[in-house]
Tab-separated table of C-alpha atoms and ligand atoms in Angstrom:
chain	number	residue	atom	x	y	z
H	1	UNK	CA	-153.976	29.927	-116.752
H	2	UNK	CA	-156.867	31.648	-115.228
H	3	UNK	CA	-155.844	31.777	-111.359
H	4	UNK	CA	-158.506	32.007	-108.700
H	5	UNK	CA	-158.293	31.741	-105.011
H	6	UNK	CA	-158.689	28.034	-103.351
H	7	UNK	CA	-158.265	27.882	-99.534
H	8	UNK	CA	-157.152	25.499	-97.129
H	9	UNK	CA	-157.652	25.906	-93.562
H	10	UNK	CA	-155.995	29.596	-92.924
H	11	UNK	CA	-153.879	29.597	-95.849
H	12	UNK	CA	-154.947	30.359	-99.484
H	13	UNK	CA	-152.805	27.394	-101.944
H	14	UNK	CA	-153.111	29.718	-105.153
H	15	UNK	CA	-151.505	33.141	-105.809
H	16	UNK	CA	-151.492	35.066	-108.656
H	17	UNK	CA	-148.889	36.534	-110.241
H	18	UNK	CA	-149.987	39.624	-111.767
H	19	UNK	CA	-151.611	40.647	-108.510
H	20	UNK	CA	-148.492	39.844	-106.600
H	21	UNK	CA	-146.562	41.934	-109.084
H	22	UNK	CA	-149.008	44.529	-108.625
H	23	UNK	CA	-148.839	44.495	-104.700
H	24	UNK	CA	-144.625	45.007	-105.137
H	25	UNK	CA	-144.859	47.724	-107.236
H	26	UNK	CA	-147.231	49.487	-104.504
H	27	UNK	CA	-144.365	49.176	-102.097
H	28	UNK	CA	-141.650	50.512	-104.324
H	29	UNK	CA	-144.042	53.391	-105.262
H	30	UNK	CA	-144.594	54.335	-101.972
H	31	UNK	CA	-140.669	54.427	-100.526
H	32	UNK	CA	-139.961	56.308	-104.302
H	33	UNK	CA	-142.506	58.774	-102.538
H	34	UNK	CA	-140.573	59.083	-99.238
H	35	UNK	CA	-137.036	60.903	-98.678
H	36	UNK	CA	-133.883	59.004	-99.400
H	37	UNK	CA	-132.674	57.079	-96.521
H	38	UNK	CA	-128.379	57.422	-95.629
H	39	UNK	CA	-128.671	54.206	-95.179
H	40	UNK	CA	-127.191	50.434	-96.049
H	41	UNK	CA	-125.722	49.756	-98.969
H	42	UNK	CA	-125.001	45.927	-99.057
H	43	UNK	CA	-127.606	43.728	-97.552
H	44	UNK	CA	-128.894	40.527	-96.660
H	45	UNK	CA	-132.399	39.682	-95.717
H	46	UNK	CA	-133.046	36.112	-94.530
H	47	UNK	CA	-136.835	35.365	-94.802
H	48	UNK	CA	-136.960	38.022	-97.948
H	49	UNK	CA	-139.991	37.128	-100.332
H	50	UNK	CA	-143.075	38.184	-97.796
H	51	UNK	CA	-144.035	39.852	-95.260
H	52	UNK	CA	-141.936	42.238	-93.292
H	53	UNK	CA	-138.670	40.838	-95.070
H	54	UNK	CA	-139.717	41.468	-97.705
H	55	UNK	CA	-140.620	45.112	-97.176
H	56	UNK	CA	-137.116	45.613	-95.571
H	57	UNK	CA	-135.654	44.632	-98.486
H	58	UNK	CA	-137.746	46.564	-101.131
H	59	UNK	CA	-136.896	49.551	-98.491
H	60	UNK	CA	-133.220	49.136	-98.572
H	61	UNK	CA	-133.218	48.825	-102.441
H	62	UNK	CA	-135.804	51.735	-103.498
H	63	UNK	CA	-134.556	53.653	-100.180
H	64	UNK	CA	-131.434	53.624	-99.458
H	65	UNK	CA	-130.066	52.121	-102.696
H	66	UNK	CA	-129.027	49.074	-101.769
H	67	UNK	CA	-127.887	45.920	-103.148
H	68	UNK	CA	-129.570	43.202	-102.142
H	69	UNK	CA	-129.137	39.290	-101.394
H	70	UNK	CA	-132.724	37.879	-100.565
H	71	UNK	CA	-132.868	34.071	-99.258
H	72	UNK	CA	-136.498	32.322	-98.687
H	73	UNK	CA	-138.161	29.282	-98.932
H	74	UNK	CA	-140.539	29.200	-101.786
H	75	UNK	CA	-141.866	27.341	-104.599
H	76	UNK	CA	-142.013	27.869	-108.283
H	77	UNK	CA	-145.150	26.823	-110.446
H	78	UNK	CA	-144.954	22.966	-111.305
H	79	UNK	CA	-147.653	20.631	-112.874
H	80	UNK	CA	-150.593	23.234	-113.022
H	81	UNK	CA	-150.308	25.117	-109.703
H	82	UNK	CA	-149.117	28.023	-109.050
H	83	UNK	CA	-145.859	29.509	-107.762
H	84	UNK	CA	-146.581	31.013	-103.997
H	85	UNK	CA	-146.798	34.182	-103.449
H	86	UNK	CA	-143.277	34.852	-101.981
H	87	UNK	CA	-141.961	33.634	-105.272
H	88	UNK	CA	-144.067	36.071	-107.308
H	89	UNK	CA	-143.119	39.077	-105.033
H	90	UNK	CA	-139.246	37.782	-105.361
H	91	UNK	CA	-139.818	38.038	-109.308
H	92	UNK	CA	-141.383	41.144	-109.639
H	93	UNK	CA	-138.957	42.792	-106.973
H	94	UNK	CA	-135.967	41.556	-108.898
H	95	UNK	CA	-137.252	42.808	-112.607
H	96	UNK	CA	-137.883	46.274	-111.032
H	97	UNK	CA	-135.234	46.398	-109.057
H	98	UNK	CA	-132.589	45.454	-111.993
H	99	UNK	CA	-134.295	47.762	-114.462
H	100	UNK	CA	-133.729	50.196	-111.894
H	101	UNK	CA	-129.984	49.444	-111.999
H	102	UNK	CA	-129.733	48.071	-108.987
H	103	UNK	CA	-128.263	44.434	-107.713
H	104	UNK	CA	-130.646	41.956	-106.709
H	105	UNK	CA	-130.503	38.183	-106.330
H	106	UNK	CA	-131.857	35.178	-104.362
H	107	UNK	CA	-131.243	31.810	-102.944
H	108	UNK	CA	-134.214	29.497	-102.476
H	109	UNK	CA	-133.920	27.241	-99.996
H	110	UNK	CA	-133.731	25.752	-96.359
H	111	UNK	CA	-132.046	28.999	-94.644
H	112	UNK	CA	-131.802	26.659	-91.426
H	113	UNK	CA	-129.372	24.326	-93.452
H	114	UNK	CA	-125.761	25.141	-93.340
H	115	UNK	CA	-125.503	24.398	-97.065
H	116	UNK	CA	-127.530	27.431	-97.801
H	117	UNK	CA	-125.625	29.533	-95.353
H	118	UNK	CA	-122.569	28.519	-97.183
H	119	UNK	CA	-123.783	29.185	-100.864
H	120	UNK	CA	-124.876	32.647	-99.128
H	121	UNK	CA	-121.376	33.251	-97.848
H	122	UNK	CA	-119.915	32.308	-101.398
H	123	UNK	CA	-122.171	34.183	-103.629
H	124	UNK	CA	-121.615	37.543	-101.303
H	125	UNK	CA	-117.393	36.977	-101.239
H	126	UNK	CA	-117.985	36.468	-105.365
H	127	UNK	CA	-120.505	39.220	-106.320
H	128	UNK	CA	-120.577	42.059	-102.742
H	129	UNK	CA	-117.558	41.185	-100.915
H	130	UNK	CA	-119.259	42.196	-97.898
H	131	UNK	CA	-122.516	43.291	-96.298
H	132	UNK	CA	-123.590	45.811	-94.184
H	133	UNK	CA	-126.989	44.728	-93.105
H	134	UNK	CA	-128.213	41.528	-92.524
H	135	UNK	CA	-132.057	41.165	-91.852
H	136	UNK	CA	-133.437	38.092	-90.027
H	137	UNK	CA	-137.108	37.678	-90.908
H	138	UNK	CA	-137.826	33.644	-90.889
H	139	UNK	CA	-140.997	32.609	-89.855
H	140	UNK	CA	-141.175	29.588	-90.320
H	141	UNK	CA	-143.499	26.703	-88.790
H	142	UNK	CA	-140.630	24.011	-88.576
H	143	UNK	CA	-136.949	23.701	-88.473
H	144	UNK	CA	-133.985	20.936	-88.458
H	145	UNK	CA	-131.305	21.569	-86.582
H	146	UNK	CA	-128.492	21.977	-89.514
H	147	UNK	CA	-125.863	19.405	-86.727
H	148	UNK	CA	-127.906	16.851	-84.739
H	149	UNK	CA	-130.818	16.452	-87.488
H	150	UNK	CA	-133.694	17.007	-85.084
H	151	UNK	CA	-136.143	18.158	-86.530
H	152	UNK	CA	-138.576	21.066	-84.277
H	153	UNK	CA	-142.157	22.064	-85.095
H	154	UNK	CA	-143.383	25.241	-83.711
H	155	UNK	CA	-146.684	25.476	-82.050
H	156	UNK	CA	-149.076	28.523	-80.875
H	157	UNK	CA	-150.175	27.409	-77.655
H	158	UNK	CA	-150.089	29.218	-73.805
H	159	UNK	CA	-147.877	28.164	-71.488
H	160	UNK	CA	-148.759	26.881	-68.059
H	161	UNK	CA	-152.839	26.951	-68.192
H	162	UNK	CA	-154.938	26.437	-71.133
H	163	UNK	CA	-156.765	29.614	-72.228
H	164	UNK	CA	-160.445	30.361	-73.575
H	165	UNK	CA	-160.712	33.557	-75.539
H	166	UNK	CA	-162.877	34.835	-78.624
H	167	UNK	CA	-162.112	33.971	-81.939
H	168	UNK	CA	-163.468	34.602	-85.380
H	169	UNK	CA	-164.905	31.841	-87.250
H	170	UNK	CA	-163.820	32.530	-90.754
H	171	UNK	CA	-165.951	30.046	-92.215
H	172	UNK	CA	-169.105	31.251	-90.769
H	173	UNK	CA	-168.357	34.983	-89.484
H	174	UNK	CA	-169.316	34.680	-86.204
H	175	UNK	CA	-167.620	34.993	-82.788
H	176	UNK	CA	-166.639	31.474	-81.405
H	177	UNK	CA	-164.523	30.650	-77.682
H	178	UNK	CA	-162.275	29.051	-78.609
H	179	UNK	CA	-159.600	26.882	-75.660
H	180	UNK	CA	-156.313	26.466	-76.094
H	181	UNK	CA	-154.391	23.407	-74.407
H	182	UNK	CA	-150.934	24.569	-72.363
H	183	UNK	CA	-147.734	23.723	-74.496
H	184	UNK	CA	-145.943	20.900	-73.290
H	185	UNK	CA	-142.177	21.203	-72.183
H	186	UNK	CA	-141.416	19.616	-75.602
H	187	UNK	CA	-143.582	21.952	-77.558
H	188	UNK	CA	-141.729	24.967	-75.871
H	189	UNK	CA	-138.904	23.707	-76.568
H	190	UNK	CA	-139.595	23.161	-80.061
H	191	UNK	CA	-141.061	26.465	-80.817
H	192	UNK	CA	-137.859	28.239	-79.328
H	193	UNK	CA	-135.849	26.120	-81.429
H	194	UNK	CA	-137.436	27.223	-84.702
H	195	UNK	CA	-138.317	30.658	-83.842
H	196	UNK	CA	-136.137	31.721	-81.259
H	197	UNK	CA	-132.313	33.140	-81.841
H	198	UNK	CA	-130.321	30.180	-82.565
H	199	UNK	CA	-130.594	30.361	-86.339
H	200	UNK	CA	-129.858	33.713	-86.486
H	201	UNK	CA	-127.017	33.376	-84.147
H	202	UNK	CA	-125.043	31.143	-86.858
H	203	UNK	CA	-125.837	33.134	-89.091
H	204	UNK	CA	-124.212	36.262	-87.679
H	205	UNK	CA	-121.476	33.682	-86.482
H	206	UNK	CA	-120.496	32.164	-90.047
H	207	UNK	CA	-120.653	35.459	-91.778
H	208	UNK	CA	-118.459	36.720	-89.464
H	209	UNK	CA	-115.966	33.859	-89.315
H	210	UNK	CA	-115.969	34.212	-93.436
H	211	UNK	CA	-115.087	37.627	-93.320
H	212	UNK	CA	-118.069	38.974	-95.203
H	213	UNK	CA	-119.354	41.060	-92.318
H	214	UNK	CA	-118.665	45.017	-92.955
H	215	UNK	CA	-116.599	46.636	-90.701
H	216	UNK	CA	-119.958	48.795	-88.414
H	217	UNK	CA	-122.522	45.914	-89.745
H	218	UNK	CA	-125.878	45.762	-88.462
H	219	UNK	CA	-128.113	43.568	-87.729
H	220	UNK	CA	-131.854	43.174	-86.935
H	221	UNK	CA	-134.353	40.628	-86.337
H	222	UNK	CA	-138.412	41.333	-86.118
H	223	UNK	CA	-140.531	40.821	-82.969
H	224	UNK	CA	-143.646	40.695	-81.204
H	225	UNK	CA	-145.183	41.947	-78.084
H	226	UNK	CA	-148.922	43.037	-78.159
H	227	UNK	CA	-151.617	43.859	-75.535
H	228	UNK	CA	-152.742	42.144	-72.588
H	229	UNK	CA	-155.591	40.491	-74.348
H	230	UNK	CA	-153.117	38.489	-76.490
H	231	UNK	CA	-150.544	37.949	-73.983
H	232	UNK	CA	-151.869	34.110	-73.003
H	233	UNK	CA	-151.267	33.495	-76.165
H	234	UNK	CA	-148.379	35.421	-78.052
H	235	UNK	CA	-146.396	37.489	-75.284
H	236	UNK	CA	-146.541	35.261	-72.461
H	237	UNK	CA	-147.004	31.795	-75.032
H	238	UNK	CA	-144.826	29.716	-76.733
H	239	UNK	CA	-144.292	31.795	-79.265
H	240	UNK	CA	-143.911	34.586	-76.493
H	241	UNK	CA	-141.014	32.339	-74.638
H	242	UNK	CA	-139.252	32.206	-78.655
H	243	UNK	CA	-139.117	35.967	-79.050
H	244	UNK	CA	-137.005	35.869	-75.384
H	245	UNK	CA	-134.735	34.001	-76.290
H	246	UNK	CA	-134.409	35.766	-80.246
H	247	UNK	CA	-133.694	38.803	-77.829
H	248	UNK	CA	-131.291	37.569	-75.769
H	249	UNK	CA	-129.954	36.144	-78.733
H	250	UNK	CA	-129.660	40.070	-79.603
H	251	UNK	CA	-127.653	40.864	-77.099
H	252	UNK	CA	-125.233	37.735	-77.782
H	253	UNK	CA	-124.470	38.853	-80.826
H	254	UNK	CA	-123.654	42.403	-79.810
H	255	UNK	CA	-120.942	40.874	-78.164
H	256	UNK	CA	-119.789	38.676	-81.071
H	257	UNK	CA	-119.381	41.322	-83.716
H	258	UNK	CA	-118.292	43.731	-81.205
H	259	UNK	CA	-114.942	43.865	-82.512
H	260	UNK	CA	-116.119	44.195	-85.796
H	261	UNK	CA	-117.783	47.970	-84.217
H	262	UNK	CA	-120.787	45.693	-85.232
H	263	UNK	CA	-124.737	45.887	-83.538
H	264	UNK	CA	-127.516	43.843	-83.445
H	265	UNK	CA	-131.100	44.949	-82.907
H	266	UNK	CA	-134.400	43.641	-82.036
H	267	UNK	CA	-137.290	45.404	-83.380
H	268	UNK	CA	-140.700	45.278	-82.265
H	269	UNK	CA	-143.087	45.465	-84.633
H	270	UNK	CA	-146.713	46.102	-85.608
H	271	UNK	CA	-149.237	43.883	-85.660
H	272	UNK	CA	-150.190	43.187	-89.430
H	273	UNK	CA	-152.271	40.488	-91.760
H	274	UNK	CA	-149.340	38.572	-92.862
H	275	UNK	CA	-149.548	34.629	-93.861
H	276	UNK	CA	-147.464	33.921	-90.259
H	277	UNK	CA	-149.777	35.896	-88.073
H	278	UNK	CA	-153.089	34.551	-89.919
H	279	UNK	CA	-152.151	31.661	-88.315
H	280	UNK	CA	-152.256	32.767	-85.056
H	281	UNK	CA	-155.535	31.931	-83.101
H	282	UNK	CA	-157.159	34.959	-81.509
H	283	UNK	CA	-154.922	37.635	-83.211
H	284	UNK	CA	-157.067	37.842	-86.152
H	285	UNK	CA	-159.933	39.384	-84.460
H	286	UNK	CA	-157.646	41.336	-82.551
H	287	UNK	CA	-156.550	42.621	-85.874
H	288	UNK	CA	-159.933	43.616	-87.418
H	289	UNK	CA	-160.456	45.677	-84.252
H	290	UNK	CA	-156.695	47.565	-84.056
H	291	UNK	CA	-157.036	48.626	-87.665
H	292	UNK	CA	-160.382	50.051	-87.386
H	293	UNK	CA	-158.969	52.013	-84.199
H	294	UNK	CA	-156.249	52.511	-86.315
H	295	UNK	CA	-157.650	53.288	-89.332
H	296	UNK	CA	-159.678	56.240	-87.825
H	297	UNK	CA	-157.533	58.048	-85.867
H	298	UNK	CA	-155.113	58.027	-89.338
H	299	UNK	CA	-152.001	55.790	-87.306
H	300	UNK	CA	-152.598	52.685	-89.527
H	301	UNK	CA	-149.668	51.429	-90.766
H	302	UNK	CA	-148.642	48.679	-93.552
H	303	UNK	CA	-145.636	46.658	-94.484
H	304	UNK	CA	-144.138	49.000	-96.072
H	305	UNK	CA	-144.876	51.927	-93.721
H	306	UNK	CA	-143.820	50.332	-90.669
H	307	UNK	CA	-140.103	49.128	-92.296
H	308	UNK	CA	-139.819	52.933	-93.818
H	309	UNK	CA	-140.357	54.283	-90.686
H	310	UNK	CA	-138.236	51.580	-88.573
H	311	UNK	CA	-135.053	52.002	-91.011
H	312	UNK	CA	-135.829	55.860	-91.684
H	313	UNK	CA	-135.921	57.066	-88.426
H	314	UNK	CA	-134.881	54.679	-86.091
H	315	UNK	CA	-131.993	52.207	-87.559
H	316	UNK	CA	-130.199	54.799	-89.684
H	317	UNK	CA	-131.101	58.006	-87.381
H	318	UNK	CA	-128.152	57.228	-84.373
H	319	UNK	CA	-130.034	59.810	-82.174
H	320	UNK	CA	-132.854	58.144	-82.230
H	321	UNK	CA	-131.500	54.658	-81.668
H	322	UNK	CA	-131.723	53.084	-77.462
H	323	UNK	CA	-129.017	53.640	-75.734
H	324	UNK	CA	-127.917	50.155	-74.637
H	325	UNK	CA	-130.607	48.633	-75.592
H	326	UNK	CA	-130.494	46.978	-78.063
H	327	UNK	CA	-134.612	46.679	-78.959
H	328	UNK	CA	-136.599	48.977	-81.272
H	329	UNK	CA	-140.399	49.921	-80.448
H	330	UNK	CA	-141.860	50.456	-83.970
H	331	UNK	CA	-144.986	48.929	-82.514
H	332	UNK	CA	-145.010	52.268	-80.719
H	333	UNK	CA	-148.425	53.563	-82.087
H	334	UNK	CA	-150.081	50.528	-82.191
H	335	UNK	CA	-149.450	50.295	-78.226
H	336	UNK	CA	-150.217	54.264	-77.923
H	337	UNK	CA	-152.881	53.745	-74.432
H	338	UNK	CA	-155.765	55.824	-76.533
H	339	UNK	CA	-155.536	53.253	-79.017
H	340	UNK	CA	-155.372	50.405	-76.680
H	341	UNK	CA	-157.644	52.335	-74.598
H	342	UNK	CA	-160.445	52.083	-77.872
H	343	UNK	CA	-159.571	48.478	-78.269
H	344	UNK	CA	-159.985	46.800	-75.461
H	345	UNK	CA	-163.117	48.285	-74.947
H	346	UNK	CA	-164.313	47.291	-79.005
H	347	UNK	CA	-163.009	43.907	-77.374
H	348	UNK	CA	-165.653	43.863	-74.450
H	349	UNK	CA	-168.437	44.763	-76.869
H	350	UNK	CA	-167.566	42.060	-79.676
H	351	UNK	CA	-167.959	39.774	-76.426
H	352	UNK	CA	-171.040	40.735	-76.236
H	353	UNK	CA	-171.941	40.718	-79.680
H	354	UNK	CA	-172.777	44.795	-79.390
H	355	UNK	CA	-170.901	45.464	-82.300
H	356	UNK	CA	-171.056	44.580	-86.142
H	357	UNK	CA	-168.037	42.829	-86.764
H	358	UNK	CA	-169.075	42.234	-90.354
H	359	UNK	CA	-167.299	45.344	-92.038
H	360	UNK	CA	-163.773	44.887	-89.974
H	361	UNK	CA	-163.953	41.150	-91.306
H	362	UNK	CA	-164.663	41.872	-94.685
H	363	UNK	CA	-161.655	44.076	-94.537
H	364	UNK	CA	-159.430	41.636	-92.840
H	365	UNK	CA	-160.375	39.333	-95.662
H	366	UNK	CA	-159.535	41.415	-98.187
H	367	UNK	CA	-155.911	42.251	-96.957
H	368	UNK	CA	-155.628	38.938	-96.803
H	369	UNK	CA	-156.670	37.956	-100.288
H	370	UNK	CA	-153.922	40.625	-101.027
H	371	UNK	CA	-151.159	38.597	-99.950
H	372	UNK	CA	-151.401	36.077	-102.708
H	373	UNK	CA	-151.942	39.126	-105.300
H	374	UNK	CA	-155.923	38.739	-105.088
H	375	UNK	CA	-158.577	41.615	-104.461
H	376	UNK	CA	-157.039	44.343	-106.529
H	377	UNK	CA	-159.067	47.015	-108.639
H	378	UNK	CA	-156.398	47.246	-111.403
H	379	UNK	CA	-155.663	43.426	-111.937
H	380	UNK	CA	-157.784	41.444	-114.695
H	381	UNK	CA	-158.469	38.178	-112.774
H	382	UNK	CA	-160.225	36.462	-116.132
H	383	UNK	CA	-157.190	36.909	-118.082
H	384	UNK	CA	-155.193	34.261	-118.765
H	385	UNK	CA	-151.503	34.212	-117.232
H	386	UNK	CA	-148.678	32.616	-117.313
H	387	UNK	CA	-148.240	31.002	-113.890
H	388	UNK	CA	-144.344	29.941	-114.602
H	389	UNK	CA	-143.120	33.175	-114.180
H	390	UNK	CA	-138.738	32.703	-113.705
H	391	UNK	CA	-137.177	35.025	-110.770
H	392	UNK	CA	-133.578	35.457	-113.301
H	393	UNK	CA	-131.203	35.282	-110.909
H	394	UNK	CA	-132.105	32.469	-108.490
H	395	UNK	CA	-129.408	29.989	-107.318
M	401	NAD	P1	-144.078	35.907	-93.461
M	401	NAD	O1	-144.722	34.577	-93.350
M	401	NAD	O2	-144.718	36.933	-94.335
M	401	NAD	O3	-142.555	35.735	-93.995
M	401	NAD	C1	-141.734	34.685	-93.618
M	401	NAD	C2	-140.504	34.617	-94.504
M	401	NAD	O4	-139.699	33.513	-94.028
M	401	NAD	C3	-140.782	34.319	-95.990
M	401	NAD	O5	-139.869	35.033	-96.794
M	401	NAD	C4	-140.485	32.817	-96.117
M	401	NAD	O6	-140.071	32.389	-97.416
M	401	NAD	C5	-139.328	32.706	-95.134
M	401	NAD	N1	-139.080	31.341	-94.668
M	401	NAD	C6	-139.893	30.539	-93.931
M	401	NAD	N2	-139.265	29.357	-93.679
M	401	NAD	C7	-138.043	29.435	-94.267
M	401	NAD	C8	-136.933	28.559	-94.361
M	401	NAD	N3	-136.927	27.350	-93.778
M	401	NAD	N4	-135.860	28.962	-95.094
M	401	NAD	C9	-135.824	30.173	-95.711
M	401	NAD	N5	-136.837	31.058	-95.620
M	401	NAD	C10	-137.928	30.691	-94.908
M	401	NAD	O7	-143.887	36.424	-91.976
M	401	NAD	P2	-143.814	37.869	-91.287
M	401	NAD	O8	-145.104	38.109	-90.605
M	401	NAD	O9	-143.252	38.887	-92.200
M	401	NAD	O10	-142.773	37.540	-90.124
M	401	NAD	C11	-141.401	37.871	-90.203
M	401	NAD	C12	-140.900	38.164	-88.799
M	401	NAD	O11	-141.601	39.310	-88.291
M	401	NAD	C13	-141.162	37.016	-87.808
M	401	NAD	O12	-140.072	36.937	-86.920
M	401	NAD	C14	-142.405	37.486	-87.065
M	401	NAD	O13	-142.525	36.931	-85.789
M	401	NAD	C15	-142.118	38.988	-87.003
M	401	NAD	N6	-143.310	39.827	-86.719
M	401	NAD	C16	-144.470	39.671	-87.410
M	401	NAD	C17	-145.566	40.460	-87.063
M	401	NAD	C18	-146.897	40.328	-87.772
M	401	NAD	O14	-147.900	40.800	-87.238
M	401	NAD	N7	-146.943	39.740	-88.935
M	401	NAD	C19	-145.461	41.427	-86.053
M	401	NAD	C20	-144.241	41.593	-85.413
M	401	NAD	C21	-143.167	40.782	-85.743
C-alpha cells in the first residue's frame, strides 16, 4: 500500500508505518547517546504507544534497561486502512527492543476496564513477578466507569465564563477569535472522571492488593500547567480542574503504598505537539510561538528529551527529588520568565498581526505530520508497504 496523509478535523486517520518506525528508532538513538540511567528495572506504562508514554517507556528500556509491560488503546490495519500510529510505534519499539535482548510486551485494550487491569496483573505475576515503576500516561477523550457503567466524555472548555482568545485556523493559516462556552457542572464532572486520578488510583490499588507492586515502587503520572495566556482554558479549565484532582490523587496514593516504602509522583511537563494537545483549542498557537522562543535560545525540548531528563535527573536522582512534595517541574524551562517573558510579548504582536506566523506554522505542521510517521527526509513515501505490520507479543 502506498500510505499518504488524509485528515479529519485535528487528527490525521492514516499513519505510516515505516515513518513511525523511523520516528522510534530516533528516540532509542538518542537515550543510546545519553549516560545510563540507575534506574527501574520492571515497568509498567499505562497509555504506552504515543506520546510521552511512550517516550517513558523507550527511556526505561534503552536507559535504564528495563523490562517493559506497555498497555494502550490502538488499532491494527483492517480492510485497507491503516494501523494508527500508536500501534506502529508499539511494533517497532518491541522488534528493537527484543533484538536488543530486552523484555517487551503489550496489552491492547480499554485500560479503564477492570478486565484489562486483571490480564495486566496476570501477565506481570506469570512473566515479571513484580514491577517497580508504573507510568500513568492515558489521555484519553472518554471513559466508562469499569463498576456503575457510566460512561464520561471529556471536554476542553473554561470554567465559570466563556472565553475569547486567538486561535490558528489550520485550514486557512490565519489568526481567528475564537469563544469558548463555560463547561457545565456535568461536563466538569465528566472531564475529571476521565482524566482526573480515579483510574490511576485502581490501578495502584489492584496492583497492590495482587502483590505485584515492588517493595520501594514508584509511581508517576504526567501533567499540565502552562502560562497565564492558557490558563482560561487548560490550568484554570476543565481539563485544569482534572489535573487537581490526578494530583491529589498523588498524594492518595502515597499513602496507600506507603507501607510498601512506595511513592507516587506528579510530573509537570512540557508543552509538546502530541495528538492529545492538538486537540486543544488555543494551545496550538501557543505552541508555534514557545518553540520558536525555544528553539532560539537552544532550551527546546522533545519527547524524548523531556522523559530523559525527568527520569535522569529528577525520578532516579533522590537529591534532586521535592521534599514532600510529591510534584515534579520538568516544565521548568519552558516556564523560565525570559522565555515567558519573549512569549507573551510574540503573543501581543500575533494579535496584531505584526508578526509572520507562516514559518512557526509550517513547523508546527510538520511535527505534527511526524506523529503518524509522515514528513521524514529518510522515508520513501511512494514505496509500497505493508500496512499489516503484527506487534509479536500482543495479548
Ligand atoms: P497521547 O495522545 O500521545 O497518548 C495517549 C496514550 O493513551 C496513548 O498510548 C493511547 O493509546 C492511550 N490511551 C488512550 N485511551 C486509552 C484507553 N482507554 N485505554 C488504554 N490506553 C489509552 O498523549 P500525551 O500528550 O502523551 O499525554 C499523556 C499524558 O501527558 C496526559 O496525561 C497529558 O495530559 C500529559 N501531558 C501532555 C502534555 C502535552 O503537551 N502533550 C504536556 C504535559 C502533560
Amino acid at each position: 500500500m502506498i500510505i499518504k496523509p488524509k485528515f479529519r478535523g485535528f487528527i490525521c486517520t492514516t499513519s505510516h508505518p515505516v515513518g513511525c518506525a523511523h520516528s522510534v528508532q530516533e528516540q532509542i538513538n538518542y537515550v543510546k547517546q545519553q549516560k545510563p540511567i540507575q534506574g527501574p528495572k520492571k515497568v509498567l506504562v499505562i497509555g504506552a504507544s504515543t506520546g510521552y508514554g511512550l517516550a517513558s517507556r523507550i527511556v526505561a528500556t534503552f536507559g535504564s534497561g528495563a523490562s517493559t509491560l506497555g498497555v494502550f488503546l490502538e488499532k491494527p490495519a483492517s480492510n485497507g486502512n491503516t494501523a494508527t500510529a500508536g500501534w506502529y510505534n508499539t511494533a517497532a519499539f518491541e522488534t528493537a527492543a527484543t533484538e536488543a535482548g530486552y523484555y517487551a510486551k503489550s496489552i491492547n485494550g480499554d485500560a479503564f476496564s477492570d478486565q484489562v487491569k486483571e490480564k495486566t496483573i496476570a501477565l506481570i505475576k506469570e512473566e515479571l513477578g513484580q514491577v517497580d515503576l508504573v507510568v500513568y500516561s492515558i489521555a484519553a477523550p472518554r471513559r466508562t466507569h469499569p463498576v456503575s457503567g457510566e460512561m464520561f466524555t471529556s471536554v476542553i472548555k473554561p470554567i465559570g465564563d466563556s472565553f475569547t482568545s486567538k486561535t490558528v485556523d489550520m485550514n486557512s493559516n490565519e489568526i481567528v477569535d475564537v469563544t469558548l462556552e463555560p463547561a457545565s457542572e456535568q461536563e466538569i464532572r465528566s472531564t475529571v472522571a476521565v482524566m482526573g486520578g480515579e483510574d490511576w488510583e485502581r490501578w495502584m490499588h489492584l496492583l497492590k492488593e495482587a502483590g505485584v507492586l515492588a517493595p520501594g515502587a514508584t509511581t508517576i503520572s504526567y501533567s499540565y500547567i502552562g502560562p497565564k495566556i492558557t490558563y482560561p482554558i487548560y490550568k484554570e479549565g476543565t481539563i485544569g480542574r482534572a489535573k487537581d484532582h490526578l494530583y491529589a490523587t498523588s498524594k492518595e496514593i502515597n499513602k496507600q503504598i506507603q507501607d510498601i516504602n512506595g511513592k507516587a509522583f506528579v510530573a509537570v511537563n512540557k508543552a509538546l505537539v502530541t495528538q492529545a494537545s492538538a486537540a486543544i483549542p488555543v494551545v496550538p498557537l501557543y505552541l508555534m510561538l514557545l518553540a520558536r522562543v525555544m528553539g532560539k535560545k537552544g532550551l527546546d525540548e522533545n519527547c524524548i528529551e523531556q522523559m530523559y531528563r525527568l527520569l535522569a535527573s529528577r525520578l532516579y536522582d533522590t537529591e534532586k527529588l521535592p521534599n514532600g512534595e510529591h510534584l515534579i517541574r520538568i516544565d521548568d524551562y519552558e516556564m523560565q520568565d525570559d522565555v515567558q517573558a519573549e512569549v507573551s510579548a510574540l503573543w501581543e504582536k500575533v494579535c496584531i498581526g505584526e508578526i509572520d506566523i507562516i514559518p512557526d506554522l509550517e513547523k508546527y505542521r510538520e511535527e505534527f505530520f511526524k506523529l503518524f510517521g509522515f514528513g521524514f527526509d529518510d522515508v520513501d513515501y511512494e514505496e509500497d508497504v505493508r500496512e499489516d505490520v503484527p506487534i509479536v507479543s500482543i495479548k
